[in-house]
Short mmCIF file of C-alpha atoms and ligand atoms in Angstrom, two decimals:
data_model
loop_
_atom_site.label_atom_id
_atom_site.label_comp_id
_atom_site.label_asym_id
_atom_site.label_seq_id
_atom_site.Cartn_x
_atom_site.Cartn_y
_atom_site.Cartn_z
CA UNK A 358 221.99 128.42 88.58
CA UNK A 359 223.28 129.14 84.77
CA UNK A 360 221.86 131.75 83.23
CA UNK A 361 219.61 130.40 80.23
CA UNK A 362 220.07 132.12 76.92
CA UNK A 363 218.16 134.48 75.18
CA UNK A 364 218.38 135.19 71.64
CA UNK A 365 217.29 138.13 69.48
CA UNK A 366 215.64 137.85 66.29
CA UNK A 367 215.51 141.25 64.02
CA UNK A 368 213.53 141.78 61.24
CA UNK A 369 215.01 144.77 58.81
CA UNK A 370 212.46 145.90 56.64
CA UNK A 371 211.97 149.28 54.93
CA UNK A 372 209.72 150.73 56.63
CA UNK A 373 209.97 149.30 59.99
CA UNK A 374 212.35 146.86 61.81
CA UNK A 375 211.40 145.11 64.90
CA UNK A 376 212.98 142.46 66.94
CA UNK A 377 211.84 139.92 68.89
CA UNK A 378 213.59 138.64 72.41
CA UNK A 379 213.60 134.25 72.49
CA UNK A 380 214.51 131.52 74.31
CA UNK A 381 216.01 128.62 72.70
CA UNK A 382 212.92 126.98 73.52
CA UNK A 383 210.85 129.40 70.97
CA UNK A 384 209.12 131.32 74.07
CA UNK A 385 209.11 135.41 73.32
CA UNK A 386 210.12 137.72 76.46
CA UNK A 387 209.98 140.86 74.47
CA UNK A 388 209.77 142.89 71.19
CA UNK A 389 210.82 146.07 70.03
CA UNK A 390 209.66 148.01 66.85
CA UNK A 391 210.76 151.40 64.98
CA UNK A 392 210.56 152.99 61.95
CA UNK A 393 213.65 152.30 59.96
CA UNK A 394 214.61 155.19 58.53
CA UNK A 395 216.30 153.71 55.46
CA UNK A 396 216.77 157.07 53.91
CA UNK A 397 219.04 158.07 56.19
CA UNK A 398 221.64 155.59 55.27
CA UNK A 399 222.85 152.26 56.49
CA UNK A 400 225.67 153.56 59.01
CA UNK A 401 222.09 155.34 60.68
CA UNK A 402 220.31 152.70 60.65
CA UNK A 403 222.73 150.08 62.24
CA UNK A 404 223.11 152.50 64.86
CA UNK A 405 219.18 152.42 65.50
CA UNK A 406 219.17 148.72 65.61
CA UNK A 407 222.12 148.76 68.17
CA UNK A 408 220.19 150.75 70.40
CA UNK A 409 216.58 149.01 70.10
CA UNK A 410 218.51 146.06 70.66
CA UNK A 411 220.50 147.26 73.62
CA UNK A 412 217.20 148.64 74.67
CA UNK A 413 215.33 145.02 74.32
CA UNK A 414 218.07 143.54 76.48
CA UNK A 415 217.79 146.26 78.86
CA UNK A 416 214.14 144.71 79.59
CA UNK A 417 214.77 141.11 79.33
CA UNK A 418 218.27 140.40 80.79
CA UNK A 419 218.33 139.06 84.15
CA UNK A 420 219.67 136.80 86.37
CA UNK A 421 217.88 134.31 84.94
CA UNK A 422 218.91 135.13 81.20
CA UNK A 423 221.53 136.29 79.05
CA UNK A 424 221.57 137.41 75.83
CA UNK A 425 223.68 134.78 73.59
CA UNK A 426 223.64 135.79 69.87
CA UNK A 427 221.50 138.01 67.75
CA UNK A 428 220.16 137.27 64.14
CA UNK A 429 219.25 139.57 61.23
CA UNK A 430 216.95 138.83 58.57
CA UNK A 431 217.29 141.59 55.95
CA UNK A 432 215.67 142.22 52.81
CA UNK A 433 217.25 141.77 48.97
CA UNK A 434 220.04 139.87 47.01
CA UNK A 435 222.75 139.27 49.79
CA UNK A 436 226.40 137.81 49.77
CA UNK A 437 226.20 135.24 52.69
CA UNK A 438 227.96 134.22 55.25
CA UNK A 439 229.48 137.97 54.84
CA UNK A 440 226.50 139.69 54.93
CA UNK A 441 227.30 142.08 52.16
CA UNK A 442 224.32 143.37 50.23
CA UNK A 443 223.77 143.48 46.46
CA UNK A 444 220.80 144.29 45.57
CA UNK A 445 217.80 145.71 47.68
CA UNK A 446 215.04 148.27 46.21
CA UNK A 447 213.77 148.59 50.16
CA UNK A 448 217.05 149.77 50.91
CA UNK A 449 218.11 152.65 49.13
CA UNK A 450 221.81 153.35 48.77
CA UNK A 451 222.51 150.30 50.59
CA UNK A 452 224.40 148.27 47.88
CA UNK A 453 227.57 147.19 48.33
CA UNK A 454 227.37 147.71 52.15
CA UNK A 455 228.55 145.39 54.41
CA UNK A 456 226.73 144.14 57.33
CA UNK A 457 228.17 142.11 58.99
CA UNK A 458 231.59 144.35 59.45
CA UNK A 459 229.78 147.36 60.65
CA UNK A 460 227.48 145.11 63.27
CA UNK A 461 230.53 143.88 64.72
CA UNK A 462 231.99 146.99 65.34
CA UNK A 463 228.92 147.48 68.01
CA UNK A 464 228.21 143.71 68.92
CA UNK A 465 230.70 141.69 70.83
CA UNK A 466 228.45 138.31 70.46
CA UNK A 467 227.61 135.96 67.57
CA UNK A 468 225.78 137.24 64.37
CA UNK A 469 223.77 135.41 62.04
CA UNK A 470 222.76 137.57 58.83
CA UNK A 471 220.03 136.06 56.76
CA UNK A 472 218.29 136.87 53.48
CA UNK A 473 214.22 138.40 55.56
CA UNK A 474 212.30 135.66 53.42
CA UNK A 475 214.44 132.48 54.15
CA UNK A 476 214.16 133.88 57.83
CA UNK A 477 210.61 133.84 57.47
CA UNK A 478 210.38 130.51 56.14
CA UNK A 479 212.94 129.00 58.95
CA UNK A 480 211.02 130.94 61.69
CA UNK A 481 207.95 128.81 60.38
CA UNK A 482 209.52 125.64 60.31
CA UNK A 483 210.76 126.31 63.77
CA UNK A 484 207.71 127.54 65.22
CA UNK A 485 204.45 127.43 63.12
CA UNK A 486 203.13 125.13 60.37
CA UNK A 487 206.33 123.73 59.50
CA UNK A 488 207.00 122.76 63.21
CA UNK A 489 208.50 119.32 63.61
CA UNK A 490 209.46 119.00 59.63
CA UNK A 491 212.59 118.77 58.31
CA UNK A 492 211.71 119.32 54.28
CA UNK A 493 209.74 122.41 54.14
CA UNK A 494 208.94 125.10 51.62
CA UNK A 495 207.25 128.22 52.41
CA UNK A 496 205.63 130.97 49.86
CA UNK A 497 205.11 134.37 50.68
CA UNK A 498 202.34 136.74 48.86
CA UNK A 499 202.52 139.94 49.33
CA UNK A 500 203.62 142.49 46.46
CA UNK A 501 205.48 140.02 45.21
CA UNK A 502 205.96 136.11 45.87
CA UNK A 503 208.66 135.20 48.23
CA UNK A 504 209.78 131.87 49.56
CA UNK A 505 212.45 129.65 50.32
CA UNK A 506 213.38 125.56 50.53
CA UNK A 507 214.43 123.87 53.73
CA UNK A 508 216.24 120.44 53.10
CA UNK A 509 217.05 118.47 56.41
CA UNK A 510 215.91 120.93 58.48
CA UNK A 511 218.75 123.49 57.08
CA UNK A 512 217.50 126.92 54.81
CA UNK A 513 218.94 126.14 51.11
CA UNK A 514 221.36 129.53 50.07
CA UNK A 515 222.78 127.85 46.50
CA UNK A 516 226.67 128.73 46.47
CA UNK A 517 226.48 132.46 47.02
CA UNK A 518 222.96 132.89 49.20
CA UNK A 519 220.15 133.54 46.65
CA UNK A 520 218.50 130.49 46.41
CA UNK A 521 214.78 129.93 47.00
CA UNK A 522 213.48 132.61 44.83
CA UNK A 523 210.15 130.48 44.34
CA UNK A 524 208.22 133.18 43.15
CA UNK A 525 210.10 133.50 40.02
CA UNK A 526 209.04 130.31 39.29
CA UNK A 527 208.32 130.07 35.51
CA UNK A 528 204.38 128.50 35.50
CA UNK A 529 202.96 129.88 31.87
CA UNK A 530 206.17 130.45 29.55
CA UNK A 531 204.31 132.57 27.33
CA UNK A 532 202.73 134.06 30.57
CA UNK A 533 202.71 137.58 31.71
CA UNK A 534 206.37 140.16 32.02
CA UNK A 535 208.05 139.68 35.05
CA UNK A 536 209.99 142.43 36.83
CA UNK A 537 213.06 140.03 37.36
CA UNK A 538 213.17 140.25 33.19
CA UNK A 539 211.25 136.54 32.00
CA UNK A 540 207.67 136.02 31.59
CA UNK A 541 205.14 133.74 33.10
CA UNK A 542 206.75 133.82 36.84
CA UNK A 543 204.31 132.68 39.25
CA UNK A 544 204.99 136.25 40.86
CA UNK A 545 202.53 137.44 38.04
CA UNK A 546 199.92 135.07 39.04
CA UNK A 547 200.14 134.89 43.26
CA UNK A 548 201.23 138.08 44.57
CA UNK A 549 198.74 140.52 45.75
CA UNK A 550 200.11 143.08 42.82
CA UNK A 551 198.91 139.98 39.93
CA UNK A 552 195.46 139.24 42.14
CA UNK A 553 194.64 143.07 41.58
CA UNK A 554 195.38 142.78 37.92
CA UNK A 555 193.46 139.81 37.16
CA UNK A 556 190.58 141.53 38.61
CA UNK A 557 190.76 144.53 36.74
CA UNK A 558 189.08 143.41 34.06
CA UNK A 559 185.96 143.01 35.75
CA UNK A 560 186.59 145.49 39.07
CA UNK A 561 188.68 148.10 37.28
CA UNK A 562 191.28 149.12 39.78
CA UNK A 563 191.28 147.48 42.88
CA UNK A 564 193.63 145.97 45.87
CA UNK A 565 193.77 141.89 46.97
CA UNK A 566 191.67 143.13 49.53
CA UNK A 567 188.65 144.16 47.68
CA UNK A 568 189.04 140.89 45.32
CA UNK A 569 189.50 138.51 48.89
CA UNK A 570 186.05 141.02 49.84
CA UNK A 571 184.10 140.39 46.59
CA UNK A 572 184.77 136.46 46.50
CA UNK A 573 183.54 135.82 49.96
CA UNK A 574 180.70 137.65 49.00
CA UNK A 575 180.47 134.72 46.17
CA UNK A 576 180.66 137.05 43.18
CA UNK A 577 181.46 134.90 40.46
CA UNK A 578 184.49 137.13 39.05
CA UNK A 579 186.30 137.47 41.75
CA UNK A 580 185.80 133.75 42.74
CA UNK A 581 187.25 132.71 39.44
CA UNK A 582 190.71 135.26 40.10
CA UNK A 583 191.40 132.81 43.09
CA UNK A 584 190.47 130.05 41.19
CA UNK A 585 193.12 130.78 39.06
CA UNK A 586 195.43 131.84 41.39
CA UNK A 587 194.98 128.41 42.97
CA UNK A 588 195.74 127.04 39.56
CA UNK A 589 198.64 128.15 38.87
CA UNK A 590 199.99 127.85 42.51
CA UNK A 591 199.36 124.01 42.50
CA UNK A 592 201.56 123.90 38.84
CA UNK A 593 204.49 125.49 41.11
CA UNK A 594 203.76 123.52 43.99
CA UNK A 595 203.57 120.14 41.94
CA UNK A 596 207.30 121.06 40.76
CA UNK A 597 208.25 122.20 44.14
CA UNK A 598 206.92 118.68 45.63
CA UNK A 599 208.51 116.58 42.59
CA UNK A 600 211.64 117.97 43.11
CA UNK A 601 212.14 117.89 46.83
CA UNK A 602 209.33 115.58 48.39
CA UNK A 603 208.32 118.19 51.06
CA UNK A 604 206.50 117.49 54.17
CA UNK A 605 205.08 120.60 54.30
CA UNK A 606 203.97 123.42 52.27
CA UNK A 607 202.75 126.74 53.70
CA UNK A 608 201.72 129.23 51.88
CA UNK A 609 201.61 133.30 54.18
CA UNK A 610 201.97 136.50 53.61
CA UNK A 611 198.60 139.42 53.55
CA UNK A 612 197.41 137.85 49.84
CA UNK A 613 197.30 134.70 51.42
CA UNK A 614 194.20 135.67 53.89
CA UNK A 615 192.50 134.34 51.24
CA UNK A 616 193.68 130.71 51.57
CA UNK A 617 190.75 129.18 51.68
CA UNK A 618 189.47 130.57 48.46
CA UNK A 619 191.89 129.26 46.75
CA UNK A 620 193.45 125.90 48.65
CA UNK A 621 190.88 123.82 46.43
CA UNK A 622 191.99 124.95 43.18
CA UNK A 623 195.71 124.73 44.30
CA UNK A 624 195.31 121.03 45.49
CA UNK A 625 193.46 119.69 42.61
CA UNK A 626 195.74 121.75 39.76
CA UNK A 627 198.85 120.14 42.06
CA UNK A 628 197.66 116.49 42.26
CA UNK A 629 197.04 116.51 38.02
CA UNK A 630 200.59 117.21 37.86
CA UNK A 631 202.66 115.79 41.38
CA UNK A 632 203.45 112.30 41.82
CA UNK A 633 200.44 110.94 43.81
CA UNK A 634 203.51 109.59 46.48
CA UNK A 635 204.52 112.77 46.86
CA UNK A 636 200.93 114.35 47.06
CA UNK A 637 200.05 111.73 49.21
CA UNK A 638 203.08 113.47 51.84
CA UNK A 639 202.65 116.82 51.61
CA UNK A 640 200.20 118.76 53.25
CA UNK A 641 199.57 122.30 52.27
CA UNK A 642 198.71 124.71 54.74
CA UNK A 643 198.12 128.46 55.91
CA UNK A 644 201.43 130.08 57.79
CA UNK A 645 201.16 130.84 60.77
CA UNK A 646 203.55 132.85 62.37
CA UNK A 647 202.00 135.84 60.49
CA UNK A 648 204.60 139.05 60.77
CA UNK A 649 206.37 137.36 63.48
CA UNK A 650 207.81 134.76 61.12
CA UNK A 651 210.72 136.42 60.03
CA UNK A 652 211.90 137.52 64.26
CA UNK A 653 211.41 133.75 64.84
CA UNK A 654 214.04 132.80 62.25
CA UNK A 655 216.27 135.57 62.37
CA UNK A 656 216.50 133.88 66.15
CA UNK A 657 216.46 130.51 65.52
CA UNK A 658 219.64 131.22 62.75
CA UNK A 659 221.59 132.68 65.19
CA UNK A 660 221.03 130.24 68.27
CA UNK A 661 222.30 127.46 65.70
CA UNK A 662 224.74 129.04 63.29
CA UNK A 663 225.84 132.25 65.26
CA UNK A 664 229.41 133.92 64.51
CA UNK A 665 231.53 135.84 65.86
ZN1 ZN B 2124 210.06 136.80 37.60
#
């Protein structure tokens, strides 16, 4: 009998990287996680991923498998298909480096190098709430907003690989400074960062958490922050569904634990502005491949689009 293949998924972050072992059916055989050590530089920390990752095969070769191609999601402004990074505040020192080039010098099988967030958002079309759809969009909250467009089932880059920055979304144009340099991004409203700072007012300085804590308690202020985070969600998501008809929109990441206190407010604030059509064929939903998401897609990028 053939061997099936296996592919890795690995998810570069910061702080941590880990990597998932899958089958092209989407079933995981293993996982592997270590601290990054991004400090050190990148030649260091390519050399750490080599290893996990000839570790993880170490434990889920066999007979039966064999591992076919291995995908990277990493995190900033990259050049793709080179896999040359620009830009990346989690990766100190990093710019300029190229990826792909120094991965090859340790990997004799296909590579697939993909922006972290569009991996997340194609491991979630693949295997969680975007499963079965072939227009997707998925936003991220965390410290910032995150997300990415998939249009017949394939991740949109734009010419040079940044596309799908969602969160910088412009929904109040005389809205609150953005880091990226405009004002009124939907990064200031969503993230966990802007959910904290519409709250101070009331809570004085506090995290998502404590806000996502004090609303399901049903205290009024911190009800009305996800009110209007809901708000101002559904005027990005009514652009997002007017311009690309979407089956499916998820909406992950830790700020959005708080889904349902906001999904109302997001659906109504959407459907004032959307096309009822297109409201009519999107649904709107919780992620749910949680910190898994971006292995899955990392995977699922290099089982289809692989290079040697
Ligand atoms: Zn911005």
């Amino acid at each position: 009998m053939e061997a099936a293949s296996l592919y890795i998924g690995m998810d570069l972050g910061g702080t941590t990287f880990k990597a998932l072992a899958l089958t092209a059916e989407g079933t995981i055989v293993g996982r592997i996680q270590q601290d990054t050590q991004a400090a050190r530089g990148p030649q260091v920390v390519v050399q750490r991923m080599i290893d996990a990752l000839r570790q993880l095969q170490g434990e889920t070769e066999a007979d039966t498998h064999r591992l076919a191609a291995v995908g990277f999601g990493v995190p900033g402004i990259l050049d793709l298909p080179e896999g040359i990074i620009r830009r990346s505040p989690n990766l100190p020192g990093w710019e300029g480096f190229n990826l792909r080039t120094a991965l090859k010098q340790h990997l004799n099988l296909p590579i697939a190098i993909e922006n972290d967030a569009n991996a997340a958002v194609v491991g979630e079309m693949w295997l969680g709430a975007g499963r079965g759809t072939r227009h997707f969009i998925m936003l991220t909250l965390g410290t910032g907003v995150g997300g990415g467009v998939i249009v017949e089932g394939k991740i949109v880059h734009g010419v040079r690989g940044y596309g799908g920055e969602l969160g910088h979304t412009v929904v109040d144009p005389n809205g609150h400074p953005c880091g990226c340099g405009s004002q009124g991004c939907l990064e200031q409203y969503a993230s966990g960062t802007a959910i904290a700072r519409l709250a101070e007012p009331h809570y004085g300085k506090v995290t998502a958490r404590d806000v996502a804590e004090a609303a399901q308690r049903g205290e009024p202020p911190a009800l009305e922050v996800y009110r209007q985070v809901g708000h101002y969600l559904g005027i990005a998501c009514a652009s997002f569904a007017n311009m690309l008809n979407p089956e499916c929109i998820a909406i992950g990441g830790g700020a959005a634990n708080a889904f349902p206190l906001f999904i109302d407010a997001l659906q109504a604030s959407m459907r004032q502005r959307a096309f009822a059509e297109v409201c009519a064929s999107v649904r709107v939903v919780h992620a749910q491949c949680g910190n898994d998401a971006g292995g899955f897609g990392a995977a699922y990028q290099a089982l289809h689009y692989g290079s040697v």
